[in-house]
Amino acid sequence: MEPSALKGYRGGLLHFLPGGRAEHFTDGLLVVDTVSGRVVDAGKADYLLPLYPAADITVYPNVLIMPGMVDCHIHYPQVDVIASYGEQLLQWLNQYTFPTEAGFADDTVAEQTAGFFIDELLKNGTTTAAVFGSVHKTAADAFFRASHARNTRMIMGKSMMDRNTPDNLSESTADSLSATHQLIERWHHYGRQLYAATLRFVVTSTEQQMRDIRSLMNEYPDLYMQTHLAENLHEVELVHKLFPQRRHYLDVFDYHGLLGPRSIFGHCIHLSDDERRRMAETESRIAFCPTSNLFLGSGLFRLEAESGRIRTGIATDVGAGTSFSLLRTLHEAYKVCQLNGSNLSPQRAFYMATLGGAETLSLDDRIGNFSTGKEADFVIFDLQATPLMARRQARCRTLDETLFALMMLGDDRAVKETWIMGEKRYSR
Ligand code: GUN
Ligand code: ZN
């Protein structure tokens, strides 16, 4: 290895190990090989500096260097839907979301929004996300081009919806399958891009579409499937009416063989014990979307009921979610837990936003912490980003206090720099 290819980033450093144990160094060093873009080492600066004498070191005061954050559920064509007033899920979809997504038939809209969206993620310290597209194949191409150009690791898919949609968003079952198939061939494992068969929700898909998705998952065993599940009580009632032969909402997916470790279910608020048991048994994944659930009045997700049994990541769900910031999202997650009579500890919160998210997306062999060989996606958090944060941090004595103040007071202002595969992609 070229010695000059090594770069070191020195400052407070935190990451998590499998199982959730924190490794924290008040004076830490992250060593990155800028040729491969991978982590070489991470630990105590005093110990590591003599081991890498040729490394070019940058010192950061008053920061926490952490792995890039992982957003397990977000919609790229909903950037302009954020902050749409007054409705709950089904009306919100009809009144705001579907009309906006229809605009993504226009390539210029798709191209411009995709770039803005990924830059906004980077500005907020999010380096990987599971992303829903609009129904349009060309808009998915635009997203992947934008992500590939920035070398970000993204999971994305065009929404598949072959019934119960407005005319300007409808597609035939056959066209939906063929467009998805072409996108998988083009983008799944192209650079850092990965594909998710994106069944918007079962209200807008026929049973044939579900069979088609199962066949795609057979053809591409590491393909993802992402969808929405049990978000809103009116939606749950509608699903019972549309699928009277199924035992419950989850059974619609189960019947078609769509549960498993690569299936990511957004929301999961209104689930029965039987559905939870079945999700755990099949190792299906949950994306917890607190700002969205509060904004749409959907309900309070029970993190404690799922914890330990079902892998759960944190997610913004923009544009029902009200912020791109996973710090603000953790803040709202904490409040949702409070209302459910439990505490979301700061370490668990940051684990969920990093390695826990990577595990939820089955990407923990590549991202999520600073183990040697991982892809060097990381964030430099400025603990004193605002006068209030500086003032509050001055009183913090422990890692937990520092992290809790960061998640309760922080937002994009706390993200000083975001690095992708060892290259700086955002600087405040
Ligand atoms: N259910 C089906 N589509 C959507 C969507 O776009 N956002 C949310 N929050 N729920 C959905
Ligand atoms: Zn969503």
Coordinates of C-alpha atoms in Angstrom, one line a residue, residues 11-346:
G11 CA -10.9 13.6 17.5
G12 CA -13.6 12.1 19.7
L13 CA -14.5 8.8 18.0
L14 CA -17.5 6.5 18.5
H15 CA -18.8 3.4 16.8
F16 CA -20.7 0.3 17.8
L17 CA -19.8 -3.4 17.7
P18 CA -22.3 -6.2 16.8
G19 CA -24.6 -6.6 19.8
G20 CA -24.6 -2.8 20.4
R21 CA -21.6 -2.3 22.6
A22 CA -20.1 1.2 22.1
E23 CA -16.4 1.8 21.5
H24 CA -15.6 5.3 22.4
F25 CA -12.3 7.2 22.4
T26 CA -12.1 10.7 23.7
D27 CA -8.9 11.2 21.7
G28 CA -9.5 8.7 18.8
L29 CA -8.1 8.2 15.4
L30 CA -9.8 6.8 12.3
V31 CA -7.3 5.6 9.7
V32 CA -8.5 5.4 6.1
D33 CA -6.9 4.1 2.9
T34 CA -7.9 6.7 0.4
V35 CA -7.1 4.5 -2.6
S36 CA -9.5 1.7 -1.6
G37 CA -11.8 4.1 0.4
R38 CA -11.8 1.6 3.2
V39 CA -11.2 1.7 7.0
V40 CA -7.7 0.6 7.9
D41 CA -7.9 1.1 11.7
A42 CA -9.8 2.9 14.4
G43 CA -8.9 3.4 18.1
K44 CA -7.0 5.4 20.6
A45 CA -4.9 8.1 18.9
D46 CA -1.9 7.6 21.3
Y47 CA -1.7 3.9 20.5
L48 CA -2.4 4.2 16.7
L49 CA -0.3 7.2 15.7
P50 CA 3.1 5.3 16.0
L51 CA 1.7 2.5 13.9
Y52 CA 1.0 4.8 10.9
P53 CA 3.8 7.3 10.8
A54 CA 3.2 8.2 7.2
A55 CA -0.5 8.9 7.6
D56 CA -1.6 12.4 6.9
I57 CA -3.5 13.5 10.0
T58 CA -6.3 16.0 10.4
V59 CA -7.2 17.0 14.0
Y60 CA -10.7 18.0 14.9
P61 CA -11.5 19.7 18.2
N62 CA -14.9 19.3 19.9
V63 CA -16.3 16.7 17.5
L64 CA -17.5 13.1 17.5
I65 CA -16.4 11.1 14.5
M66 CA -19.0 8.4 13.8
P67 CA -20.0 6.1 11.0
G68 CA -22.3 7.6 8.4
M69 CA -26.0 7.2 9.4
V70 CA -28.4 4.8 7.8
D71 CA -32.0 5.9 6.9
C72 CA -34.1 2.7 6.5
H73 CA -37.1 4.2 4.7
I74 CA -37.4 7.5 2.7
H75 CA -39.2 8.6 -0.5
Y76 CA -37.1 10.6 -3.0
P77 CA -40.1 12.0 -5.0
Q78 CA -41.6 13.4 -1.8
V79 CA -39.0 16.2 -1.2
D80 CA -41.7 18.7 -2.2
V81 CA -44.5 16.9 -0.2
I82 CA -42.8 17.7 3.2
A83 CA -45.0 19.9 5.4
S84 CA -48.3 19.3 3.6
Y85 CA -51.1 20.3 6.0
G86 CA -53.9 18.7 7.7
E87 CA -54.4 15.1 6.5
Q88 CA -53.9 11.5 7.6
L89 CA -52.4 8.8 5.4
L90 CA -55.0 7.9 2.7
Q91 CA -56.2 11.5 2.2
W92 CA -52.5 12.7 2.3
L93 CA -51.6 10.3 -0.5
N94 CA -54.5 11.4 -2.7
Q95 CA -54.3 15.1 -2.0
Y96 CA -50.6 15.7 -2.0
T97 CA -48.4 12.7 -2.7
F98 CA -49.8 11.1 -5.8
P99 CA -50.1 14.4 -7.7
T100 CA -46.5 15.4 -6.8
E101 CA -45.2 12.0 -7.7
A102 CA -46.9 12.2 -11.1
G103 CA -44.5 15.1 -11.9
F104 CA -41.7 12.6 -12.0
A105 CA -42.7 11.5 -15.5
D106 CA -40.6 14.6 -16.4
D107 CA -36.9 13.7 -16.6
T108 CA -35.8 17.2 -15.6
V109 CA -37.9 17.1 -12.4
A110 CA -36.5 13.6 -11.6
E111 CA -32.9 14.6 -12.3
Q112 CA -33.0 17.8 -10.3
T113 CA -34.8 16.3 -7.4
A114 CA -32.5 13.2 -7.2
G115 CA -29.4 15.4 -6.9
F116 CA -31.0 17.7 -4.3
F117 CA -32.3 14.7 -2.3
I118 CA -28.9 12.9 -2.0
D119 CA -27.1 16.2 -1.2
E120 CA -29.7 16.8 1.5
L121 CA -29.0 13.4 3.0
L122 CA -25.3 14.1 3.0
K123 CA -25.8 17.4 4.6
N124 CA -27.6 15.6 7.4
G125 CA -24.9 13.0 7.8
T126 CA -26.9 10.2 6.2
T127 CA -24.7 8.1 3.9
T128 CA -27.0 5.1 3.1
A129 CA -30.7 4.9 2.7
A130 CA -33.5 2.6 1.5
V131 CA -35.3 4.8 -1.0
F132 CA -38.7 4.6 -2.6
G133 CA -39.0 6.1 -6.1
S134 CA -42.1 7.1 -8.0
V135 CA -43.7 4.7 -10.4
H136 CA -41.5 5.9 -13.3
K137 CA -38.6 3.8 -14.5
T138 CA -36.8 6.9 -15.9
A139 CA -37.0 8.6 -12.5
A140 CA -35.4 5.5 -10.9
D141 CA -32.6 5.8 -13.5
A142 CA -32.1 9.4 -12.6
F143 CA -31.8 8.6 -8.9
F144 CA -29.3 5.8 -9.4
R145 CA -27.2 8.1 -11.7
A146 CA -27.1 10.8 -9.0
S147 CA -26.2 8.3 -6.4
H148 CA -23.5 6.6 -8.5
A149 CA -22.0 10.0 -9.3
R150 CA -21.6 10.7 -5.6
N151 CA -20.5 7.1 -4.9
T152 CA -23.1 6.7 -2.1
R153 CA -24.4 3.3 -1.1
M154 CA -28.1 3.3 -1.7
I155 CA -30.9 0.8 -1.9
M156 CA -33.6 2.0 -4.2
G157 CA -36.5 0.9 -6.3
K158 CA -39.3 2.3 -8.5
S159 CA -42.7 2.0 -6.8
M160 CA -44.8 -0.9 -8.3
M161 CA -48.5 -0.1 -8.3
D162 CA -50.9 -1.8 -10.7
R163 CA -54.2 -0.9 -9.2
N164 CA -56.1 1.7 -7.1
T165 CA -54.0 4.6 -8.3
P166 CA -54.8 7.8 -10.2
D167 CA -54.7 7.4 -14.0
N168 CA -51.5 9.4 -14.3
L169 CA -49.6 7.0 -12.0
S170 CA -51.1 3.7 -13.3
E171 CA -49.0 1.0 -15.0
S172 CA -50.0 -2.5 -16.1
T173 CA -48.9 -5.5 -14.1
A174 CA -46.7 -6.7 -17.0
D175 CA -45.1 -3.2 -17.6
S176 CA -44.3 -2.9 -13.9
L177 CA -42.5 -6.3 -13.8
S178 CA -40.6 -5.6 -17.0
A179 CA -39.5 -2.1 -15.9
T180 CA -38.4 -3.5 -12.5
H181 CA -36.5 -6.3 -14.2
Q182 CA -34.6 -3.9 -16.5
L183 CA -33.7 -1.7 -13.5
I184 CA -32.4 -4.6 -11.5
E185 CA -30.2 -5.7 -14.4
R186 CA -28.9 -2.2 -14.9
W187 CA -28.4 -1.1 -11.3
H188 CA -28.3 -3.9 -8.7
H189 CA -24.6 -4.1 -7.7
Y190 CA -23.6 -1.4 -10.2
G191 CA -20.9 0.3 -8.1
R192 CA -22.5 0.8 -4.7
Q193 CA -26.1 0.7 -5.9
L194 CA -28.5 -2.0 -4.8
Y195 CA -32.1 -2.6 -5.9
A196 CA -35.3 -3.1 -3.9
A197 CA -38.5 -4.4 -5.4
T198 CA -40.7 -1.7 -4.1
L199 CA -44.3 -2.8 -3.5
R200 CA -45.7 0.6 -2.4
F201 CA -48.4 -1.0 -0.2
V202 CA -50.7 -3.9 -0.9
V203 CA -53.6 -1.5 -1.5
T204 CA -52.0 -0.5 -4.8
S205 CA -50.8 -4.0 -5.9
T206 CA -52.7 -7.0 -7.3
E207 CA -51.9 -10.5 -6.2
Q208 CA -50.3 -11.1 -9.6
Q209 CA -47.9 -8.3 -8.8
M210 CA -47.0 -10.0 -5.5
R211 CA -46.3 -13.3 -7.4
D212 CA -44.1 -11.4 -9.8
I213 CA -42.1 -9.9 -6.9
R214 CA -41.7 -13.4 -5.5
S215 CA -40.4 -14.6 -8.8
L216 CA -37.9 -11.7 -9.0
M217 CA -36.7 -12.6 -5.5
N218 CA -36.1 -16.2 -6.7
E219 CA -34.2 -14.9 -9.7
Y220 CA -32.1 -12.5 -7.6
P221 CA -31.7 -14.0 -4.2
D222 CA -30.1 -10.9 -2.7
L223 CA -32.7 -8.5 -4.0
Y224 CA -34.5 -6.4 -1.4
M225 CA -38.2 -5.9 -1.0
Q226 CA -39.5 -2.8 0.6
T227 CA -43.1 -1.7 1.5
H228 CA -45.4 -0.1 4.0
L229 CA -47.2 -2.2 6.7
A230 CA -49.9 -1.4 9.3
E231 CA -49.3 2.3 9.4
N232 CA -52.8 3.7 9.8
L233 CA -56.0 2.2 11.1
H234 CA -58.1 3.2 8.1
E235 CA -55.4 1.6 5.9
V236 CA -55.5 -1.6 7.9
E237 CA -59.3 -1.7 7.6
L238 CA -59.1 -1.2 3.8
V239 CA -56.5 -4.0 3.6
H240 CA -58.9 -6.3 5.5
K241 CA -61.6 -5.5 2.9
L242 CA -59.4 -6.0 -0.1
F243 CA -58.0 -9.3 1.2
P244 CA -60.8 -10.9 3.2
Q245 CA -59.3 -14.4 2.8
R246 CA -56.1 -13.4 4.7
R247 CA -55.8 -13.7 8.4
H248 CA -54.3 -10.3 8.9
Y249 CA -52.3 -7.6 7.1
L250 CA -49.0 -9.4 7.3
D251 CA -50.5 -12.6 6.0
V252 CA -51.0 -10.9 2.6
F253 CA -47.2 -10.8 2.3
D254 CA -46.7 -14.2 4.0
Y255 CA -49.1 -15.9 1.7
H256 CA -46.9 -14.8 -1.3
G257 CA -43.6 -15.7 0.4
L258 CA -42.6 -12.1 0.7
L259 CA -41.3 -12.2 4.4
G260 CA -37.6 -12.6 5.2
P261 CA -34.4 -10.8 6.1
R262 CA -34.3 -8.8 3.0
S263 CA -37.9 -7.5 3.3
I264 CA -38.1 -4.1 5.0
F265 CA -41.5 -3.0 6.3
G266 CA -42.1 0.6 7.1
H267 CA -44.1 1.7 10.2
C268 CA -45.6 -1.6 11.7
I269 CA -47.6 0.3 14.2
H270 CA -50.9 -1.6 14.3
L271 CA -49.7 -5.2 14.4
S272 CA -51.1 -8.1 16.4
D273 CA -49.0 -10.4 18.5
D274 CA -49.3 -13.1 15.8
E275 CA -48.0 -10.7 13.2
R276 CA -45.0 -9.7 15.4
R277 CA -44.3 -13.3 16.1
R278 CA -44.3 -14.1 12.4
M279 CA -42.0 -11.2 11.5
A280 CA -39.5 -12.3 14.2
E281 CA -39.7 -15.9 13.0
T282 CA -39.0 -14.9 9.3
E283 CA -36.3 -12.3 10.3
S284 CA -38.2 -9.6 8.5
R285 CA -37.1 -6.0 9.1
I286 CA -38.9 -3.0 10.5
A287 CA -38.2 0.7 9.6
F288 CA -39.4 2.9 12.6
C289 CA -40.5 6.3 11.3
P290 CA -41.3 8.5 14.3
T291 CA -41.6 12.0 12.7
S292 CA -43.9 10.6 10.0
N293 CA -46.0 8.6 12.5
L294 CA -46.6 11.7 14.6
F295 CA -47.1 14.1 11.6
L296 CA -49.8 11.9 10.0
G297 CA -51.2 11.0 13.4
S298 CA -50.7 7.3 12.5
G299 CA -49.9 6.1 16.0
L300 CA -47.1 5.2 18.4
F301 CA -44.7 2.5 17.3
R302 CA -43.8 0.2 20.2
L303 CA -40.1 -0.1 20.0
E304 CA -39.9 -2.2 23.2
A305 CA -42.3 -4.7 21.9
E306 CA -40.1 -5.3 18.8
S307 CA -36.7 -5.0 20.4
G308 CA -34.5 -8.0 20.4
R309 CA -37.0 -10.0 18.4
I310 CA -37.3 -8.1 15.2
R311 CA -34.4 -6.1 13.7
T312 CA -35.5 -2.5 13.6
G313 CA -33.9 0.5 12.0
I314 CA -34.6 4.2 12.2
A315 CA -36.1 6.1 9.3
T316 CA -37.2 9.6 8.3
D317 CA -40.0 8.6 5.8
V318 CA -39.7 12.0 4.1
G319 CA -42.1 13.4 2.9
A320 CA -44.6 12.2 5.6
G321 CA -41.6 12.5 7.8
T322 CA -40.8 16.1 8.6
S323 CA -37.0 16.2 8.6
F324 CA -34.1 14.7 6.6
S325 CA -32.2 14.7 9.9
L326 CA -31.8 11.4 11.7
L327 CA -30.7 13.4 14.8
R328 CA -34.2 15.0 14.8
T329 CA -35.7 11.6 14.1
L330 CA -34.0 10.0 17.1
H331 CA -35.2 12.9 19.1
E332 CA -38.8 12.2 18.1
A333 CA -38.2 8.4 18.6
Y334 CA -37.2 9.2 22.2
K335 CA -40.5 11.0 22.7
V336 CA -42.6 8.2 21.1
C337 CA -40.9 5.8 23.5
Q338 CA -41.7 8.1 26.5
L339 CA -45.3 8.1 25.5
N340 CA -45.2 4.3 25.5
G341 CA -43.6 4.1 28.9
S342 CA -40.1 3.2 27.8
N343 CA -36.7 4.9 27.5
L344 CA -34.7 5.0 24.3
S345 CA -31.1 5.2 25.6
P346 CA -28.8 7.5 23.7

